[in-house]
PDB file of C-alpha atoms in Angstrom:
ATOM      1  CA  UNK X  30       0.052   0.042  -0.013  1.00  0.00           C
ATOM      2  CA  UNK X  31       1.236   3.347  -0.818  1.00  0.00           C
ATOM      3  CA  UNK X  32      -0.002   6.594   0.975  1.00  0.00           C
ATOM      4  CA  UNK X  33       0.337   9.607  -1.396  1.00  0.00           C
ATOM      5  CA  UNK X  34       0.407  13.130   0.319  1.00  0.00           C
ATOM      6  CA  UNK X  35      -1.192  15.999  -1.161  1.00  0.00           C
ATOM      7  CA  UNK X  36       0.032  19.508  -0.088  1.00  0.00           C
ATOM      8  CA  UNK X  37      -2.400  22.130  -0.835  1.00  0.00           C
ATOM      9  CA  UNK X  38      -0.854  25.852  -0.544  1.00  0.00           C
ATOM     10  CA  UNK X  39      -3.143  28.583  -0.072  1.00  0.00           C
ATOM     11  CA  UNK X  40      -4.299  32.012   1.121  1.00  0.00           C
ATOM     12  CA  UNK X  41      -7.726  32.401   2.769  1.00  0.00           C
ATOM     13  CA  UNK X  42      -8.590  35.490   0.937  1.00  0.00           C
ATOM     14  CA  UNK X  43      -8.000  34.245  -2.602  1.00  0.00           C
ATOM     15  CA  UNK X  44     -11.200  33.331  -4.583  1.00  0.00           C
ATOM     16  CA  UNK X  45      -9.474  30.622  -6.697  1.00  0.00           C
ATOM     17  CA  UNK X  46      -8.213  28.470  -3.660  1.00  0.00           C
ATOM     18  CA  UNK X  47     -11.835  28.333  -2.488  1.00  0.00           C
ATOM     19  CA  UNK X  48     -12.726  27.164  -5.867  1.00  0.00           C
ATOM     20  CA  UNK X  49      -9.601  24.783  -5.936  1.00  0.00           C
ATOM     21  CA  UNK X  50     -10.626  23.390  -2.446  1.00  0.00           C
ATOM     22  CA  UNK X  51     -14.306  22.677  -3.412  1.00  0.00           C
ATOM     23  CA  UNK X  52     -12.946  20.849  -6.503  1.00  0.00           C
ATOM     24  CA  UNK X  53      -9.998  19.085  -4.911  1.00  0.00           C
ATOM     25  CA  UNK X  54     -12.542  17.656  -2.462  1.00  0.00           C
ATOM     26  CA  UNK X  55     -15.020  16.571  -5.170  1.00  0.00           C
ATOM     27  CA  UNK X  56     -12.376  14.797  -6.996  1.00  0.00           C
ATOM     28  CA  UNK X  57     -10.845  12.944  -4.159  1.00  0.00           C
ATOM     29  CA  UNK X  58     -14.503  11.792  -3.564  1.00  0.00           C
ATOM     30  CA  UNK X  59     -14.824  10.493  -7.039  1.00  0.00           C
ATOM     31  CA  UNK X  60     -11.293   8.876  -6.356  1.00  0.00           C
ATOM     32  CA  UNK X  61     -12.666   6.656  -3.863  1.00  0.00           C
ATOM     33  CA  UNK X  62     -14.565   4.619  -6.277  1.00  0.00           C
ATOM     34  CA  UNK X  63     -12.370   4.698  -9.311  1.00  0.00           C
ATOM     35  CA  UNK X  64     -11.000   1.130 -10.405  1.00  0.00           C
ATOM     36  CA  UNK X  65      -8.108   2.992 -11.866  1.00  0.00           C
ATOM     37  CA  UNK X  66      -7.393   4.026  -8.388  1.00  0.00           C
ATOM     38  CA  UNK X  67      -8.710   1.400  -6.161  1.00  0.00           C
ATOM     39  CA  UNK X  68      -6.889  -1.254  -8.165  1.00  0.00           C
ATOM     40  CA  UNK X  69      -3.548   0.195  -7.522  1.00  0.00           C
ATOM     41  CA  UNK X  70      -3.238  -0.237  -3.685  1.00  0.00           C
ATOM     42  CA  UNK X  71      -3.128   3.653  -3.059  1.00  0.00           C
ATOM     43  CA  UNK X  72      -4.247   5.940  -0.392  1.00  0.00           C
ATOM     44  CA  UNK X  73      -4.674   9.641  -0.688  1.00  0.00           C
ATOM     45  CA  UNK X  74      -4.004  11.227   2.515  1.00  0.00           C
ATOM     46  CA  UNK X  75      -6.014  14.346   3.602  1.00  0.00           C
ATOM     47  CA  UNK X  76      -4.607  17.305   2.126  1.00  0.00           C
ATOM     48  CA  UNK X  77      -1.834  19.020   4.194  1.00  0.00           C
ATOM     49  CA  UNK X  78      -2.325  22.810   4.215  1.00  0.00           C
ATOM     50  CA  UNK X  79       0.598  25.378   3.592  1.00  0.00           C
ATOM     51  CA  UNK X  80       0.296  28.787   4.066  1.00  0.00           C
ATOM     52  CA  UNK X  81       0.885  31.590   1.411  1.00  0.00           C
ATOM     53  CA  UNK X  82       0.583  35.457   1.507  1.00  0.00           C
ATOM     54  CA  UNK X  83      -0.480  37.052  -1.512  1.00  0.00           C
ATOM     55  CA  UNK X  84      -0.603  40.692   0.154  1.00  0.00           C
ATOM     56  CA  UNK X  85       1.706  40.310   3.330  1.00  0.00           C
ATOM     57  CA  UNK X  86       1.735  43.974   3.728  1.00  0.00           C
ATOM     58  CA  UNK X  87      -2.059  44.354   4.531  1.00  0.00           C
ATOM     59  CA  UNK X  88      -2.657  46.023   7.868  1.00  0.00           C
ATOM     60  CA  UNK X  89      -3.674  43.422  10.532  1.00  0.00           C
ATOM     61  CA  UNK X  90      -7.452  43.194  11.315  1.00  0.00           C
ATOM     62  CA  UNK X  91      -8.173  45.829  14.144  1.00  0.00           C
ATOM     63  CA  UNK X  92     -11.918  45.705  13.728  1.00  0.00           C
ATOM     64  CA  UNK X  93     -11.931  47.905  10.689  1.00  0.00           C
ATOM     65  CA  UNK X  94     -10.213  46.562   7.371  1.00  0.00           C
ATOM     66  CA  UNK X  95     -10.324  47.789   3.987  1.00  0.00           C
ATOM     67  CA  UNK X  96     -13.309  47.690   1.926  1.00  0.00           C
ATOM     68  CA  UNK X  97     -12.964  44.378   0.002  1.00  0.00           C
ATOM     69  CA  UNK X  98     -15.174  45.764  -3.265  1.00  0.00           C
ATOM     70  CA  UNK X  99     -13.304  49.104  -3.766  1.00  0.00           C
ATOM     71  CA  UNK X 100      -9.594  47.528  -3.009  1.00  0.00           C
ATOM     72  CA  UNK X 101     -10.419  44.789  -6.036  1.00  0.00           C
ATOM     73  CA  UNK X 102     -11.818  47.419  -8.168  1.00  0.00           C
ATOM     74  CA  UNK X 103      -9.150  50.401  -7.590  1.00  0.00           C
ATOM     75  CA  UNK X 104      -6.152  47.864  -7.255  1.00  0.00           C
ATOM     76  CA  UNK X 105      -6.952  45.133  -9.931  1.00  0.00           C
ATOM     77  CA  UNK X 106      -9.338  46.982 -12.364  1.00  0.00           C
ATOM     78  CA  UNK X 107      -7.827  50.603 -12.348  1.00  0.00           C
ATOM     79  CA  UNK X 108     -10.865  51.812 -10.623  1.00  0.00           C
ATOM     80  CA  UNK X 109     -13.203  50.745 -13.484  1.00  0.00           C
ATOM     81  CA  UNK X 110     -16.678  50.026 -12.293  1.00  0.00           C
ATOM     82  CA  UNK X 111     -17.507  47.977 -15.494  1.00  0.00           C
ATOM     83  CA  UNK X 112     -14.525  45.910 -15.235  1.00  0.00           C
ATOM     84  CA  UNK X 113     -15.151  45.062 -11.724  1.00  0.00           C
ATOM     85  CA  UNK X 114     -18.677  44.213 -12.427  1.00  0.00           C
ATOM     86  CA  UNK X 115     -17.377  41.717 -15.290  1.00  0.00           C
ATOM     87  CA  UNK X 116     -15.242  40.164 -12.553  1.00  0.00           C
ATOM     88  CA  UNK X 117     -18.033  39.938 -10.187  1.00  0.00           C
ATOM     89  CA  UNK X 118     -20.032  38.242 -12.553  1.00  0.00           C
ATOM     90  CA  UNK X 119     -17.417  35.822 -13.600  1.00  0.00           C
ATOM     91  CA  UNK X 120     -16.747  34.598  -9.925  1.00  0.00           C
ATOM     92  CA  UNK X 121     -20.500  34.505  -9.289  1.00  0.00           C
ATOM     93  CA  UNK X 122     -20.928  32.044 -12.354  1.00  0.00           C
ATOM     94  CA  UNK X 123     -17.796  29.825 -11.366  1.00  0.00           C
ATOM     95  CA  UNK X 124     -19.052  29.848  -7.900  1.00  0.00           C
ATOM     96  CA  UNK X 125     -22.383  28.598  -8.765  1.00  0.00           C
ATOM     97  CA  UNK X 126     -20.732  25.352 -10.561  1.00  0.00           C
ATOM     98  CA  UNK X 127     -19.048  25.008  -7.214  1.00  0.00           C
ATOM     99  CA  UNK X 128     -21.867  25.548  -4.901  1.00  0.00           C
ATOM    100  CA  UNK X 129     -20.259  28.784  -3.921  1.00  0.00           C
ATOM    101  CA  UNK X 130     -22.407  32.070  -3.325  1.00  0.00           C
ATOM    102  CA  UNK X 131     -19.518  34.477  -4.076  1.00  0.00           C
ATOM    103  CA  UNK X 132     -19.944  37.870  -2.485  1.00  0.00           C
ATOM    104  CA  UNK X 133     -17.278  40.771  -2.987  1.00  0.00           C
ATOM    105  CA  UNK X 134     -18.181  42.904  -0.134  1.00  0.00           C
ATOM    106  CA  UNK X 135     -16.900  43.259   3.298  1.00  0.00           C
ATOM    107  CA  UNK X 136     -13.478  43.868   4.413  1.00  0.00           C
ATOM    108  CA  UNK X 137      -9.960  42.685   3.214  1.00  0.00           C
ATOM    109  CA  UNK X 138      -7.144  42.476   5.641  1.00  0.00           C
ATOM    110  CA  UNK X 139      -3.852  40.635   6.640  1.00  0.00           C
ATOM    111  CA  UNK X 140      -4.119  36.873   6.883  1.00  0.00           C
ATOM    112  CA  UNK X 141      -1.119  35.740   8.817  1.00  0.00           C
ATOM    113  CA  UNK X 142      -3.512  35.146  12.160  1.00  0.00           C
ATOM    114  CA  UNK X 143      -5.673  32.952  10.158  1.00  0.00           C
ATOM    115  CA  UNK X 144      -2.713  30.795   8.887  1.00  0.00           C
ATOM    116  CA  UNK X 145      -1.151  30.666  12.396  1.00  0.00           C
ATOM    117  CA  UNK X 146      -4.390  29.182  13.780  1.00  0.00           C
ATOM    118  CA  UNK X 147      -5.029  26.843  10.673  1.00  0.00           C
ATOM    119  CA  UNK X 148      -1.065  25.542  11.427  1.00  0.00           C
ATOM    120  CA  UNK X 149      -1.820  25.118  15.097  1.00  0.00           C
ATOM    121  CA  UNK X 150      -5.114  23.167  14.511  1.00  0.00           C
ATOM    122  CA  UNK X 151      -3.433  21.166  12.000  1.00  0.00           C
ATOM    123  CA  UNK X 152      -0.080  20.348  14.429  1.00  0.00           C
ATOM    124  CA  UNK X 153      -2.730  19.588  17.217  1.00  0.00           C
ATOM    125  CA  UNK X 154      -5.779  17.746  15.472  1.00  0.00           C
ATOM    126  CA  UNK X 155      -4.242  17.075  12.009  1.00  0.00           C
ATOM    127  CA  UNK X 156      -5.058  17.951   8.155  1.00  0.00           C
ATOM    128  CA  UNK X 157      -8.460  16.809   8.335  1.00  0.00           C
ATOM    129  CA  UNK X 158      -9.274  19.399  11.142  1.00  0.00           C
ATOM    130  CA  UNK X 159      -7.239  22.108   9.317  1.00  0.00           C
ATOM    131  CA  UNK X 160      -9.100  21.663   6.243  1.00  0.00           C
ATOM    132  CA  UNK X 161     -12.390  22.064   7.694  1.00  0.00           C
ATOM    133  CA  UNK X 162     -11.289  25.328   9.531  1.00  0.00           C
ATOM    134  CA  UNK X 163      -9.836  26.196   5.995  1.00  0.00           C
ATOM    135  CA  UNK X 164     -13.703  25.437   4.660  1.00  0.00           C
ATOM    136  CA  UNK X 165     -14.995  27.547   7.232  1.00  0.00           C
ATOM    137  CA  UNK X 166     -12.967  30.560   6.823  1.00  0.00           C
ATOM    138  CA  UNK X 167     -13.654  30.621   3.237  1.00  0.00           C
ATOM    139  CA  UNK X 168     -17.280  30.538   3.539  1.00  0.00           C
ATOM    140  CA  UNK X 169     -17.140  33.322   6.117  1.00  0.00           C
ATOM    141  CA  UNK X 170     -15.021  35.652   4.128  1.00  0.00           C
ATOM    142  CA  UNK X 171     -16.369  34.947   0.741  1.00  0.00           C
ATOM    143  CA  UNK X 172     -20.074  34.339   1.455  1.00  0.00           C
ATOM    144  CA  UNK X 173     -20.957  35.730   4.669  1.00  0.00           C
ATOM    145  CA  UNK X 174     -18.549  38.756   4.229  1.00  0.00           C
ATOM    146  CA  UNK X 175     -16.956  38.549   7.289  1.00  0.00           C
ATOM    147  CA  UNK X 176     -13.566  39.813   8.096  1.00  0.00           C
ATOM    148  CA  UNK X 177     -11.025  37.105   7.166  1.00  0.00           C
ATOM    149  CA  UNK X 178      -8.848  37.198  10.278  1.00  0.00           C
ATOM    150  CA  UNK X 179     -10.841  38.846  13.073  1.00  0.00           C
ATOM    151  CA  UNK X 180     -11.274  36.960  16.577  1.00  0.00           C
ATOM    152  CA  UNK X 181     -14.956  36.284  15.827  1.00  0.00           C
ATOM    153  CA  UNK X 182     -14.239  34.846  12.343  1.00  0.00           C
ATOM    154  CA  UNK X 183     -11.454  32.519  13.691  1.00  0.00           C
ATOM    155  CA  UNK X 184     -13.358  31.493  16.885  1.00  0.00           C
ATOM    156  CA  UNK X 185     -16.637  30.546  14.688  1.00  0.00           C
ATOM    157  CA  UNK X 186     -14.316  28.651  12.027  1.00  0.00           C
ATOM    158  CA  UNK X 187     -12.683  26.512  14.790  1.00  0.00           C
ATOM    159  CA  UNK X 188     -16.078  25.821  16.117  1.00  0.00           C
ATOM    160  CA  UNK X 189     -17.603  24.576  12.920  1.00  0.00           C
ATOM    161  CA  UNK X 190     -14.511  22.485  12.444  1.00  0.00           C
ATOM    162  CA  UNK X 191     -15.661  20.633  15.609  1.00  0.00           C
ATOM    163  CA  UNK X 192     -13.583  22.265  18.081  1.00  0.00           C
ATOM    164  CA  UNK X 193     -15.317  23.306  21.560  1.00  0.00           C
ATOM    165  CA  UNK X 194     -15.673  27.104  22.574  1.00  0.00           C
ATOM    166  CA  UNK X 195     -13.186  27.202  25.159  1.00  0.00           C
ATOM    167  CA  UNK X 196     -10.488  25.334  23.190  1.00  0.00           C
ATOM    168  CA  UNK X 197     -11.420  27.390  20.019  1.00  0.00           C
ATOM    169  CA  UNK X 198     -11.008  30.596  22.041  1.00  0.00           C
ATOM    170  CA  UNK X 199      -7.706  29.691  23.641  1.00  0.00           C
ATOM    171  CA  UNK X 200      -6.214  28.829  19.818  1.00  0.00           C
ATOM    172  CA  UNK X 201      -7.238  32.220  18.825  1.00  0.00           C
ATOM    173  CA  UNK X 202      -6.566  34.285  21.602  1.00  0.00           C
ATOM    174  CA  UNK X 203      -3.205  32.984  22.987  1.00  0.00           C
ATOM    175  CA  UNK X 204      -1.197  33.967  19.841  1.00  0.00           C
ATOM    176  CA  UNK X 205       1.724  31.963  20.651  1.00  0.00           C
ATOM    177  CA  UNK X 206       4.905  33.623  19.262  1.00  0.00           C
ATOM    178  CA  UNK X 207       6.733  30.290  18.490  1.00  0.00           C
ATOM    179  CA  UNK X 208       3.708  29.407  16.378  1.00  0.00           C
ATOM    180  CA  UNK X 209       3.362  32.702  14.432  1.00  0.00           C
ATOM    181  CA  UNK X 210       7.199  32.436  14.052  1.00  0.00           C
ATOM    182  CA  UNK X 211       6.792  28.847  12.533  1.00  0.00           C
ATOM    183  CA  UNK X 212       3.906  30.313  10.421  1.00  0.00           C
ATOM    184  CA  UNK X 213       6.190  32.949   9.082  1.00  0.00           C
ATOM    185  CA  UNK X 214       8.861  30.471   8.212  1.00  0.00           C
ATOM    186  CA  UNK X 215       6.311  28.079   6.465  1.00  0.00           C
ATOM    187  CA  UNK X 216       5.282  31.078   4.494  1.00  0.00           C
ATOM    188  CA  UNK X 217       8.888  31.741   3.407  1.00  0.00           C
ATOM    189  CA  UNK X 218       9.628  28.049   2.630  1.00  0.00           C
ATOM    190  CA  UNK X 219       6.667  27.856   0.040  1.00  0.00           C
ATOM    191  CA  UNK X 220       8.626  30.779  -1.757  1.00  0.00           C
ATOM    192  CA  UNK X 221      11.838  28.991  -1.386  1.00  0.00           C
ATOM    193  CA  UNK X 222      10.102  25.949  -3.028  1.00  0.00           C
ATOM    194  CA  UNK X 223       9.231  27.859  -6.021  1.00  0.00           C
ATOM    195  CA  UNK X 224       5.372  29.016  -4.912  1.00  0.00           C
ATOM    196  CA  UNK X 225       4.843  32.234  -6.152  1.00  0.00           C
ATOM    197  CA  UNK X 226       0.969  32.209  -6.702  1.00  0.00           C
ATOM    198  CA  UNK X 227      -1.887  30.048  -5.424  1.00  0.00           C
ATOM    199  CA  UNK X 228      -3.511  27.673  -5.229  1.00  0.00           C
ATOM    200  CA  UNK X 229      -0.896  25.379  -5.742  1.00  0.00           C
ATOM    201  CA  UNK X 230      -1.246  21.548  -5.209  1.00  0.00           C
ATOM    202  CA  UNK X 231       1.322  18.990  -5.115  1.00  0.00           C
ATOM    203  CA  UNK X 232       0.415  15.223  -5.209  1.00  0.00           C
ATOM    204  CA  UNK X 233       3.191  13.202  -4.310  1.00  0.00           C
ATOM    205  CA  UNK X 234       3.635   9.866  -6.357  1.00  0.00           C
ATOM    206  CA  UNK X 235       6.161   6.840  -6.316  1.00  0.00           C
ATOM    207  CA  UNK X 236       7.823   8.053  -9.224  1.00  0.00           C
ATOM    208  CA  UNK X 237       7.210  11.435  -9.065  1.00  0.00           C
ATOM    209  CA  UNK X 238       5.192  14.275  -7.972  1.00  0.00           C
ATOM    210  CA  UNK X 239       2.616  16.240  -9.908  1.00  0.00           C
ATOM    211  CA  UNK X 240       1.923  20.037  -9.056  1.00  0.00           C
ATOM    212  CA  UNK X 241      -1.050  21.656 -10.302  1.00  0.00           C
ATOM    213  CA  UNK X 242      -0.961  25.794 -10.246  1.00  0.00           C
ATOM    214  CA  UNK X 243      -4.268  27.641 -10.472  1.00  0.00           C
ATOM    215  CA  UNK X 244      -7.900  26.522 -10.152  1.00  0.00           C
ATOM    216  CA  UNK X 245      -7.784  23.532 -12.181  1.00  0.00           C
ATOM    217  CA  UNK X 246     -11.339  21.561 -13.116  1.00  0.00           C
ATOM    218  CA  UNK X 247     -12.366  18.583 -11.119  1.00  0.00           C
ATOM    219  CA  UNK X 248     -11.739  16.204 -14.130  1.00  0.00           C
ATOM    220  CA  UNK X 249      -8.191  17.898 -14.219  1.00  0.00           C
ATOM    221  CA  UNK X 250      -7.656  16.744 -10.365  1.00  0.00           C
ATOM    222  CA  UNK X 251      -9.010  13.413 -11.320  1.00  0.00           C
ATOM    223  CA  UNK X 252      -6.948  12.923 -13.898  1.00  0.00           C
ATOM    224  CA  UNK X 253      -3.626  13.912 -11.698  1.00  0.00           C
ATOM    225  CA  UNK X 254      -4.981  11.437  -8.927  1.00  0.00           C
ATOM    226  CA  UNK X 255      -5.121   8.429 -11.585  1.00  0.00           C
ATOM    227  CA  UNK X 256      -2.064   9.370 -12.935  1.00  0.00           C
ATOM    228  CA  UNK X 257      -0.211   9.212  -9.538  1.00  0.00           C
ATOM    229  CA  UNK X 258      -2.005   6.064  -8.814  1.00  0.00           C
ATOM    230  CA  UNK X 259      -0.945   4.034 -12.067  1.00  0.00           C
ATOM    231  CA  UNK X 260       2.453   5.151 -11.484  1.00  0.00           C
ATOM    232  CA  UNK X 261       2.629   4.257  -7.700  1.00  0.00           C
ATOM    233  CA  UNK X 262       2.468   0.430  -8.212  1.00  0.00           C
TER     234      UNK X 262
END
């Protein structure tokens, strides 16, 4: 039996990583019953979450934050309301296909604290729990217009992942310096490994690893899983 580790490098304010997470989860669900995979004695372990910051210079959440819609319009589309509306419609279309009700309202801020909490959950409870926190953070930010790294958002995400309120509050509020330093080190490590955009998904194989950058289709993720399975006899 070969155990293949999947590494998912993401940022919690990137809409494409939200799409990629949904699509990868769907691909893994399909893969469990595919004869091309089940006949090759391979187990795909739950994705290991790795942090990346698209905008590390954003200020930390202080109860305020920057207007998300205005920031996208002014930074990404030169202040053009028409181009921004086109982008919003595009994301709404992609989101609908994956069961995501994208909203570009709310605020945007630094994601380091969110990554720190995800990594502490992953260290203490494993990748599956960390993945559930990521899912909750994506939904809160992209669908419920919550601040991406506020104490309230982070505690609620931990609770949705199955962590009791007292433990969730401890994880979020204690802000261990060693955990923060380790999270920063991991962000730097991803850059040193050549990651310069997200989502980036690496599927480890016995013969070679397959890395997929950008939000691929469910079919493309399934194809990569099948390829790794066939090459891992």
